[in-house]
CSV table of C-alpha atoms in Angstrom, one decimal:
chain,number,residue,atom,x,y,z
A,91,MET,CA,-23.3,39.8,39.2
A,92,ILE,CA,-21.9,37.0,41.3
A,93,ARG,CA,-20.1,34.2,39.3
A,94,LEU,CA,-20.8,30.9,41.0
A,95,LEU,CA,-19.6,28.1,39.5
A,96,ILE,CA,-21.5,23.7,40.0
A,97,VAL,CA,-19.5,20.8,40.1
A,98,ASP,CA,-20.8,17.6,40.2
A,99,ASP,CA,-20.4,14.4,37.5
A,100,GLU,CA,-23.9,14.2,37.9
A,101,PRO,CA,-25.6,16.1,35.2
A,102,SER,CA,-28.9,15.5,36.7
A,103,VAL,CA,-28.6,17.6,40.0
A,104,LEU,CA,-26.2,19.6,37.9
A,105,ALA,CA,-29.2,20.7,36.0
A,106,ALA,CA,-31.9,20.1,39.0
A,107,LEU,CA,-29.6,22.9,40.8
A,108,ARG,CA,-29.5,25.2,38.1
A,109,ARG,CA,-33.1,25.4,37.7
A,110,GLU,CA,-33.1,25.6,41.0
A,111,LEU,CA,-30.9,28.6,41.3
A,112,ARG,CA,-32.3,30.5,38.6
A,113,HIS,CA,-35.4,30.5,39.9
A,114,GLN,CA,-34.5,32.3,43.1
A,115,PHE,CA,-31.1,34.3,42.6
A,116,ALA,CA,-31.9,35.4,38.7
A,117,ASP,CA,-30.7,39.5,39.6
A,118,GLU,CA,-27.7,38.5,42.0
A,119,LEU,CA,-26.3,34.3,40.5
A,120,VAL,CA,-24.4,33.9,36.6
A,121,ILE,CA,-24.4,30.7,37.2
A,122,GLU,CA,-21.9,28.1,35.4
A,123,THR,CA,-22.1,24.6,35.7
A,124,CYS,CA,-19.5,22.3,35.3
A,125,ALA,CA,-19.3,18.0,34.9
A,126,ASP,CA,-16.1,17.4,34.9
A,127,PRO,CA,-13.7,19.0,37.5
A,128,ALA,CA,-10.8,19.1,35.2
A,129,LEU,CA,-12.2,21.2,33.1
A,130,ALA,CA,-13.5,22.9,35.8
A,131,LEU,CA,-10.5,23.6,37.3
A,132,ALA,CA,-9.8,25.7,33.9
A,133,ARG,CA,-12.0,27.5,34.1
A,134,VAL,CA,-11.2,28.7,37.5
A,135,ARG,CA,-7.9,29.6,35.9
A,136,ALA,CA,-9.9,31.5,33.6
A,137,GLN,CA,-12.4,33.3,34.8
A,138,ALA,CA,-12.9,34.0,38.7
A,139,PHE,CA,-15.4,33.5,40.5
A,140,ASP,CA,-16.8,34.0,44.1
A,141,ILE,CA,-18.9,31.2,44.6
A,142,VAL,CA,-17.9,27.3,43.3
A,143,MET,CA,-20.1,24.1,44.7
A,144,SER,CA,-18.3,21.6,43.8
A,145,ASP,CA,-20.0,17.3,45.3
A,146,LEU,CA,-17.4,15.5,47.5
A,147,ARG,CA,-17.1,12.4,45.2
A,148,MET,CA,-16.8,12.4,41.4
A,149,PRO,CA,-14.5,9.5,39.6
A,150,GLU,CA,-10.9,12.1,38.3
A,151,ILE,CA,-10.8,13.8,41.6
A,152,ASP,CA,-12.7,14.1,45.1
A,153,GLY,CA,-14.9,17.7,45.8
A,154,LEU,CA,-12.0,17.9,48.6
A,155,SER,CA,-8.7,18.6,46.7
A,156,PHE,CA,-10.6,19.5,43.7
A,157,LEU,CA,-12.3,21.7,46.5
A,158,SER,CA,-8.1,23.0,47.6
A,159,LEU,CA,-6.8,23.7,44.6
A,160,VAL,CA,-9.6,26.7,44.2
A,161,SER,CA,-8.7,28.0,47.5
A,162,ALA,CA,-5.1,28.1,46.3
A,163,ILE,CA,-6.3,30.1,42.7
A,164,LEU,CA,-9.1,32.0,44.9
A,165,PRO,CA,-9.0,32.2,48.1
A,166,ALA,CA,-11.5,34.8,48.4
A,167,SER,CA,-14.1,32.4,46.9
A,168,VAL,CA,-17.0,30.9,48.9
A,169,ARG,CA,-16.5,27.6,48.6
A,170,ILE,CA,-19.7,25.3,49.8
A,171,VAL,CA,-19.7,21.0,49.3
A,172,LEU,CA,-22.7,19.6,48.7
A,173,THR,CA,-22.5,15.3,49.4
A,174,GLY,CA,-25.1,12.1,49.6
A,175,SER,CA,-22.8,11.2,52.5
A,176,ALA,CA,-22.6,13.8,56.0
A,177,ASP,CA,-19.3,11.6,58.1
A,178,PHE,CA,-17.8,14.6,61.1
A,179,GLY,CA,-14.3,13.9,59.4
A,180,THR,CA,-15.6,14.8,56.0
A,181,ALA,CA,-16.9,17.6,57.4
A,182,GLN,CA,-14.0,18.6,59.0
A,183,ARG,CA,-11.6,18.7,56.6
A,184,ALA,CA,-13.3,20.1,54.0
A,185,ILE,CA,-13.7,22.9,56.5
A,186,ASN,CA,-9.6,22.5,57.8
A,187,ASP,CA,-8.4,22.0,54.7
A,188,ALA,CA,-10.8,23.4,51.7
A,189,GLY,CA,-11.7,26.3,53.7
A,190,VAL,CA,-16.0,25.2,52.9
A,191,PHE,CA,-18.3,27.3,54.3
A,192,ARG,CA,-20.7,25.5,53.8
A,193,TYR,CA,-21.6,21.8,53.6
A,194,LEU,CA,-25.5,20.6,52.1
A,195,THR,CA,-26.2,17.1,51.8
A,196,LYS,CA,-27.9,15.7,48.6
A,197,PRO,CA,-31.1,15.5,48.6
A,198,TRP,CA,-31.2,18.9,49.9
A,199,THR,CA,-34.4,21.0,50.6
A,200,GLU,CA,-35.6,24.3,48.4
A,201,ALA,CA,-35.0,26.2,52.1
A,202,GLU,CA,-31.1,24.7,53.2
A,203,LEU,CA,-30.4,25.5,49.7
A,204,ARG,CA,-31.3,29.1,49.5
A,205,SER,CA,-30.0,29.6,53.0
A,206,HIS,CA,-26.6,28.3,52.0
A,207,LEU,CA,-26.6,30.7,49.0
A,208,ALA,CA,-28.2,33.5,50.4
A,209,ALA,CA,-25.1,33.5,53.2
A,210,ALA,CA,-22.7,33.3,50.4
A,211,ILE,CA,-23.7,36.1,48.2
A,212,ALA,CA,-24.3,38.1,51.6
A,213,ILE,CA,-20.3,36.8,51.6
A,214,VAL,CA,-19.3,38.2,48.5
A,215,ALA,CA,-21.4,41.4,48.9
A,216,ALA,CA,-19.5,42.4,51.9
A,217,ALA,CA,-16.3,41.7,50.4
A,218,ARG,CA,-17.0,43.7,47.4
A,219,ARG,CA,-17.5,46.3,50.0
A,220,GLN,CA,-15.0,45.8,52.0
A,221,ALA,CA,-12.5,46.1,48.7
A,222,ARG,CA,-14.9,49.2,47.1
A,223,ALA,CA,-14.0,51.3,50.5
A,224,ALA,CA,-10.8,50.5,50.8
A,225,ALA,CA,-10.3,51.6,47.6
A,226,THR,CA,-11.6,54.8,48.6
A,227,ALA,CA,-9.9,55.4,51.6
A,228,ALA,CA,-6.5,54.4,50.0
A,229,ALA,CA,-7.2,57.8,47.3
A,230,ASP,CA,-8.9,59.7,50.3
A,231,ALA,CA,-5.7,59.5,52.0
A,232,GLU,CA,-3.2,59.8,48.3
A,233,ASP,CA,-5.4,63.2,48.2
A,234,ALA,CA,-4.7,64.6,51.6
A,235,GLN,CA,-1.2,62.8,51.2
A,236,SER,CA,-0.6,65.8,47.9
A,237,LEU,CA,-2.5,68.1,48.8
A,238,GLU,CA,-0.6,68.0,52.5
A,239,ARG,CA,3.0,68.8,49.6
A,240,ARG,CA,1.2,71.8,48.2
A,241,ARG,CA,0.2,73.1,51.4
A,242,LEU,CA,3.9,72.6,53.0
A,243,GLU,CA,5.1,73.9,49.3
A,244,ALA,CA,2.7,77.1,49.5
A,245,ILE,CA,4.6,78.0,52.8
A,246,GLU,CA,8.4,76.8,52.2
A,247,PRO,CA,8.8,76.4,48.4
A,248,GLY,CA,11.3,73.2,48.5
A,249,ILE,CA,10.6,72.6,51.7
A,250,THR,CA,9.4,68.5,50.4
A,251,ALA,CA,12.8,68.0,48.5
A,252,VAL,CA,14.5,66.0,50.7
A,253,GLU,CA,17.6,64.0,49.3
A,254,TRP,CA,17.7,60.9,50.4
A,255,GLY,CA,21.1,59.2,50.4
A,256,PRO,CA,22.3,55.7,50.4
A,257,ALA,CA,22.0,54.1,53.6
A,258,GLY,CA,18.9,56.0,54.1
A,259,GLU,CA,20.2,59.2,55.7
A,260,VAL,CA,18.5,62.9,54.3
A,261,LEU,CA,21.0,65.1,53.1
A,262,MET,CA,21.3,68.5,53.0
A,263,PRO,CA,21.9,70.8,50.3
A,264,PRO,CA,24.5,72.8,50.4
A,265,LEU,CA,24.7,76.2,51.8
A,266,GLN,CA,24.3,78.8,49.4
A,267,GLU,CA,26.5,82.7,50.6
C-alpha cells in the first residue's frame, strides 16, 4: 500500500479529502491526515510517507517550508501543494524550493484530485519497481561474480586468493622450490 499524508489546518478540508480519496483509492492508499504541521513533521520523521499533500497557508508554518523539510527528510516522497490562492511566483517557489510535483487549487474538482493522485501513485509504483529491479540486478551480479570465482578456482586453485600490499599493489607469494 502507498502511504499518503495530508496536512491542512482546516479539519473540514481534511475530512473532505479523506472521504473522496478513500472512496476513489481504497485499494491503493493508506491515508493519514494532520491539522498541525509540527505534528505532521514529527509523523514524517517517524513514518515514511510516499505522498505528502500540504495546504500552502497554515498558521505555524507555511506549506512551502513544511514541504521543503519533508523533501529533506523523505527525498523520494511525491509532494503536492493544496492552496486557495494560485499565483505564478508561489507555484514557481513550490516547484523550485520544495520539489513539488503538482499544485492543486481549492476548490478542487474530483477529476483534478483523482488525476493528481493517480499520477503521484504511478510515480511511487514506478520507483518501487525500479528499486526492486535494481536489487534483483545487484543480487544477480553478486551471484554471477561468485559463480565465476568458483569456476576459476576449479580450473586453477588459489587463483582468486590475492594479497594486497599497503599501497594497493598485488603481493606475489614466495616461490616454492
